[in-house]
Coordinates of C-alpha atoms and ligand atoms in Angstrom, one line a residue:
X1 CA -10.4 25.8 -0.3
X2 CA -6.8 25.2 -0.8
X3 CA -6.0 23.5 -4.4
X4 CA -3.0 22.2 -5.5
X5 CA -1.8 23.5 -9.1
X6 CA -0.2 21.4 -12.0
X7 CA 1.9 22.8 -14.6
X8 CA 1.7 22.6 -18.5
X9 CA 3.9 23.5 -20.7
X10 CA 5.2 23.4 -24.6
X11 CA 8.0 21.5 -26.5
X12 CA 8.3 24.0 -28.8
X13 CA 8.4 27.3 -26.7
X14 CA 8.1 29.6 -23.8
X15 CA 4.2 29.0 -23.3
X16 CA 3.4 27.9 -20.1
X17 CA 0.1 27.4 -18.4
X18 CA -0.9 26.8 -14.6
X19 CA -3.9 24.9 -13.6
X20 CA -5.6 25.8 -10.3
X21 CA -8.6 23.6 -10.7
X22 CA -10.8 26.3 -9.6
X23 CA -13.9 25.4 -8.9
X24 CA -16.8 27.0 -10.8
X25 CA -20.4 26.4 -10.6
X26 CA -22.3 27.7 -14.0
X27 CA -26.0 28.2 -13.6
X28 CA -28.9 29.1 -16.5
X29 CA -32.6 30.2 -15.9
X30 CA -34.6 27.9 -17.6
X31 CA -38.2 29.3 -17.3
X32 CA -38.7 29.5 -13.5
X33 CA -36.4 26.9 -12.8
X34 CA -32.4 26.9 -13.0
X35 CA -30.1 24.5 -14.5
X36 CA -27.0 23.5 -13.5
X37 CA -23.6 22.6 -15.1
X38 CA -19.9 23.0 -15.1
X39 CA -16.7 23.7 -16.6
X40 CA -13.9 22.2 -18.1
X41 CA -10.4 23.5 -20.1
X42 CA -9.8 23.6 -23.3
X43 CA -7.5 25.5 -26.2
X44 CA -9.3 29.0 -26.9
X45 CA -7.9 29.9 -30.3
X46 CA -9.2 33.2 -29.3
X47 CA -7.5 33.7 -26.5
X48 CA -4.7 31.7 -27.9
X49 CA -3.9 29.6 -24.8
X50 CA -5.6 26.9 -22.0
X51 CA -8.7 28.5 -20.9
X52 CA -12.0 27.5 -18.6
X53 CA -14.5 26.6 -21.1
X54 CA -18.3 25.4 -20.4
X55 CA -18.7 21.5 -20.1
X56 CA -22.1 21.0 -22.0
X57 CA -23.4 17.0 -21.3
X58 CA -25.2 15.4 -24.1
X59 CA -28.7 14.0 -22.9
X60 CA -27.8 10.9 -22.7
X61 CA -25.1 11.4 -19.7
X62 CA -28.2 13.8 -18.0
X63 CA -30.5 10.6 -18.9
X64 CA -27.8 8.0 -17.1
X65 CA -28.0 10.4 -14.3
X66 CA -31.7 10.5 -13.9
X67 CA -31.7 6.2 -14.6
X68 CA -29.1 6.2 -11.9
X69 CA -30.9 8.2 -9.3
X70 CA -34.4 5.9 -10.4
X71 CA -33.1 2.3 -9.7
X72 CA -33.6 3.1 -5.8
X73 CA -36.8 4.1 -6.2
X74 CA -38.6 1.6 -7.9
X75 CA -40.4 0.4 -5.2
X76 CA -44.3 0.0 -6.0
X77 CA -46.4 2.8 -4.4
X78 CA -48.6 2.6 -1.5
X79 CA -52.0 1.0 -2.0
X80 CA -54.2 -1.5 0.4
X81 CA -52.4 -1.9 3.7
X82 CA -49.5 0.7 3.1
X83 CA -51.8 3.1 1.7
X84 CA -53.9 3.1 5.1
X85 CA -50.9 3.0 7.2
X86 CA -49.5 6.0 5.7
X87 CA -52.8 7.8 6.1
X88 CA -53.1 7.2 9.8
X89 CA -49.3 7.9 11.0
X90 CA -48.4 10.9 8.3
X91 CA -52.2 12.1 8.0
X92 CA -51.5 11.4 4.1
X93 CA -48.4 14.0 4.1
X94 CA -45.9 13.0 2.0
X95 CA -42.8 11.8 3.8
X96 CA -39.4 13.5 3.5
X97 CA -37.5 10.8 1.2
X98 CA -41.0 11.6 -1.2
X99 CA -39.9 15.2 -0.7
X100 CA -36.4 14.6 -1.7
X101 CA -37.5 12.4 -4.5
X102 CA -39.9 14.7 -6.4
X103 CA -37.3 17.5 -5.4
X104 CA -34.6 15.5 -7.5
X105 CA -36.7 14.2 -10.3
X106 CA -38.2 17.9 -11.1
X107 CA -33.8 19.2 -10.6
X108 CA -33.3 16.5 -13.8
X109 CA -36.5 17.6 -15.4
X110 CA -35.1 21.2 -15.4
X111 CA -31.3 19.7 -16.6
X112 CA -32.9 17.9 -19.6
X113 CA -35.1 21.4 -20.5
X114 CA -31.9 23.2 -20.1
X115 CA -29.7 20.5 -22.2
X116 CA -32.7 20.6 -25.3
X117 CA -32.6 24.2 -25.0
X118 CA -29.0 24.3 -25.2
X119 CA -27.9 24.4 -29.1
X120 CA -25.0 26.8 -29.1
X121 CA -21.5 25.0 -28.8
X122 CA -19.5 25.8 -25.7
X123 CA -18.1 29.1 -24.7
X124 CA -14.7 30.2 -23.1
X125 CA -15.3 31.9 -20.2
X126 CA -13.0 34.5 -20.7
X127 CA -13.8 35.7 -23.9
X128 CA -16.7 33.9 -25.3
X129 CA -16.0 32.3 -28.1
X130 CA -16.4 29.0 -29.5
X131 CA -13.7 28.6 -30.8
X132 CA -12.2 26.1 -29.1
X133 CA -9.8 22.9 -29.1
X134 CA -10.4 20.0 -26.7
X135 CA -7.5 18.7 -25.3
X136 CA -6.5 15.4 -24.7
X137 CA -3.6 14.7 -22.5
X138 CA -2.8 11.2 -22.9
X139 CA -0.4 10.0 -20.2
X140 CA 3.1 8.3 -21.3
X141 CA 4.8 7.5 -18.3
X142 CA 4.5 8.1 -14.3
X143 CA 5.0 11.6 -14.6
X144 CA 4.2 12.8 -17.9
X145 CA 1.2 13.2 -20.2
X146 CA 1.2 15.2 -23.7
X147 CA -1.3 16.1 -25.9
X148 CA -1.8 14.4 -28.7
X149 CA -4.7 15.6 -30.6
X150 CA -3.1 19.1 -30.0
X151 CA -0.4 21.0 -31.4
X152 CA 0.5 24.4 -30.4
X153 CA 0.9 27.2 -33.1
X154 CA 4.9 26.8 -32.8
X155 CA 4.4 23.1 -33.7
X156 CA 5.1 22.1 -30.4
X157 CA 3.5 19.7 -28.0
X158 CA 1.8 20.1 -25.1
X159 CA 3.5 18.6 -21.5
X160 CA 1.7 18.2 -18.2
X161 CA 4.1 17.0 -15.6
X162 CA 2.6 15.2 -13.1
X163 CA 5.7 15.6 -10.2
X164 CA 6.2 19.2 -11.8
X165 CA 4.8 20.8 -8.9
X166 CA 5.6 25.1 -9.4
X167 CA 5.0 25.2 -5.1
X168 CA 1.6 27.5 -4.9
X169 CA -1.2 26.8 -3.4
X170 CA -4.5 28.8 -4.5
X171 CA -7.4 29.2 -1.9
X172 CA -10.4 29.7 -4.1
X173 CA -13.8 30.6 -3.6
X174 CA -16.5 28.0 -5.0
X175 CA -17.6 30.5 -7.9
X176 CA -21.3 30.5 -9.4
X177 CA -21.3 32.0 -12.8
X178 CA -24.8 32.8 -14.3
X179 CA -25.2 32.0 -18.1
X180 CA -27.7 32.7 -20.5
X181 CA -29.0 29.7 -22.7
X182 CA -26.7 30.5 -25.5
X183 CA -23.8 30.5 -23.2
X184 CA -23.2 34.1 -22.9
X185 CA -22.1 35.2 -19.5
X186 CA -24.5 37.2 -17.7
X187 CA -21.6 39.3 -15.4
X188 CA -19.0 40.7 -16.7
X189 CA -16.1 40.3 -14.2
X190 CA -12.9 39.5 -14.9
X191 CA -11.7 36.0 -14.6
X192 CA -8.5 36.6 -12.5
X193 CA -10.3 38.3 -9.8
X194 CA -11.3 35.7 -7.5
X195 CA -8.1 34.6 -6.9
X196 CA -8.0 35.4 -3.4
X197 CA -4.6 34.9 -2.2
X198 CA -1.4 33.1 -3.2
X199 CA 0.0 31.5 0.0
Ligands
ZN201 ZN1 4.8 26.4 -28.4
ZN202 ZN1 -11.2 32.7 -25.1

């Protein structure tokens, strides 16, 4: 997967930060099941600069979800005619969109078990802390958006310049990363190693 970066940078100094957009898959064992989520940046005052942090939904987007992925199905179920059709030409198997469908709702089931597990605030991925600033780049003309809820410890802002494009392309790796349900990594690797090449 080839990625294109963007480029952020401060008002008030040197600090500069590249976004590669990697994408990460983080994944929790939630009794036999596993639950899935994913990641999104924020300012690690631990780490003192832009770092991948986890993206915890509240219940209520994994609810809209699982109302979302209902509506099709509301269809009432098989009795009298239907029933006995079924029986004859599937030998009372259930068919595969029945499959899919319990497949799906028992995925949500294990999301919402996860996300009312899930009490500890988000992590940063690199270090672990929870310390951490969202960032809200609010966009003020065609190529610019700055941070506004967001300044850096020089008292600058933060810049992301849309047509600021620094020329590298980054092939990543889709990368799982297993969590526990406190939001601890369970591996230990370094962040920067999946990188694979610069091109
Ligand atoms: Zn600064
Ligand atoms: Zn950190």
């Amino acid at each position: 997967m080839s990625i294109d970066s963007i480029r952020i940078h401060c008002t008030g100094c040197e600090y500069e930060y590249l976004e590669h957009f990697q994408p990460i898959t983080l994944k929790c064992k939630i009794g036999d099941e596993v639950a899935t989520y994913y990641r999104t940046t924020a300012w690690c005052n631990q780490c003192d600069t832009i770092r991948y942090v986890e993206h915890i939904p509240t219940l209520d987007e994994l609810q809209e979800d699982y109302d979302e992925f209902k509506a099709p199905f509301t269809e009432p179920p098989a009795t009298g005619i239907r029933k006995f059709i079924s029986l004859i030409f599937r030998g009372g198997r259930p068919s595969a969109s029945d499959v899919r469908r319990s497949e799906s709702i028992k995925k949500l089931n294990t999301q919402i078990a996860w996300r009312q597990a899930r009490i500890a605030p988000p992590h940063c991925l690199t270090c672990g802390a929870t310390d951490l600033t969202p960032i809200d780049f609010e966009q003020v003309d065609e190529h610019t958006s700055i941070a506004k809820n967001f300044r850096h410890s020089c008292g600058g802002q933060l810049v992301r310049d849309h047509n600021d494009d620094p020329g590298i392309r980054f092939h990543f790796r889709d990368r799982t990363i297993w969590m526990d349900i406190e939001g601890n990594r369970l591996d230990d690797s370094e962040m920067k190693t999946d990188r694979i090449m610069p091109s």
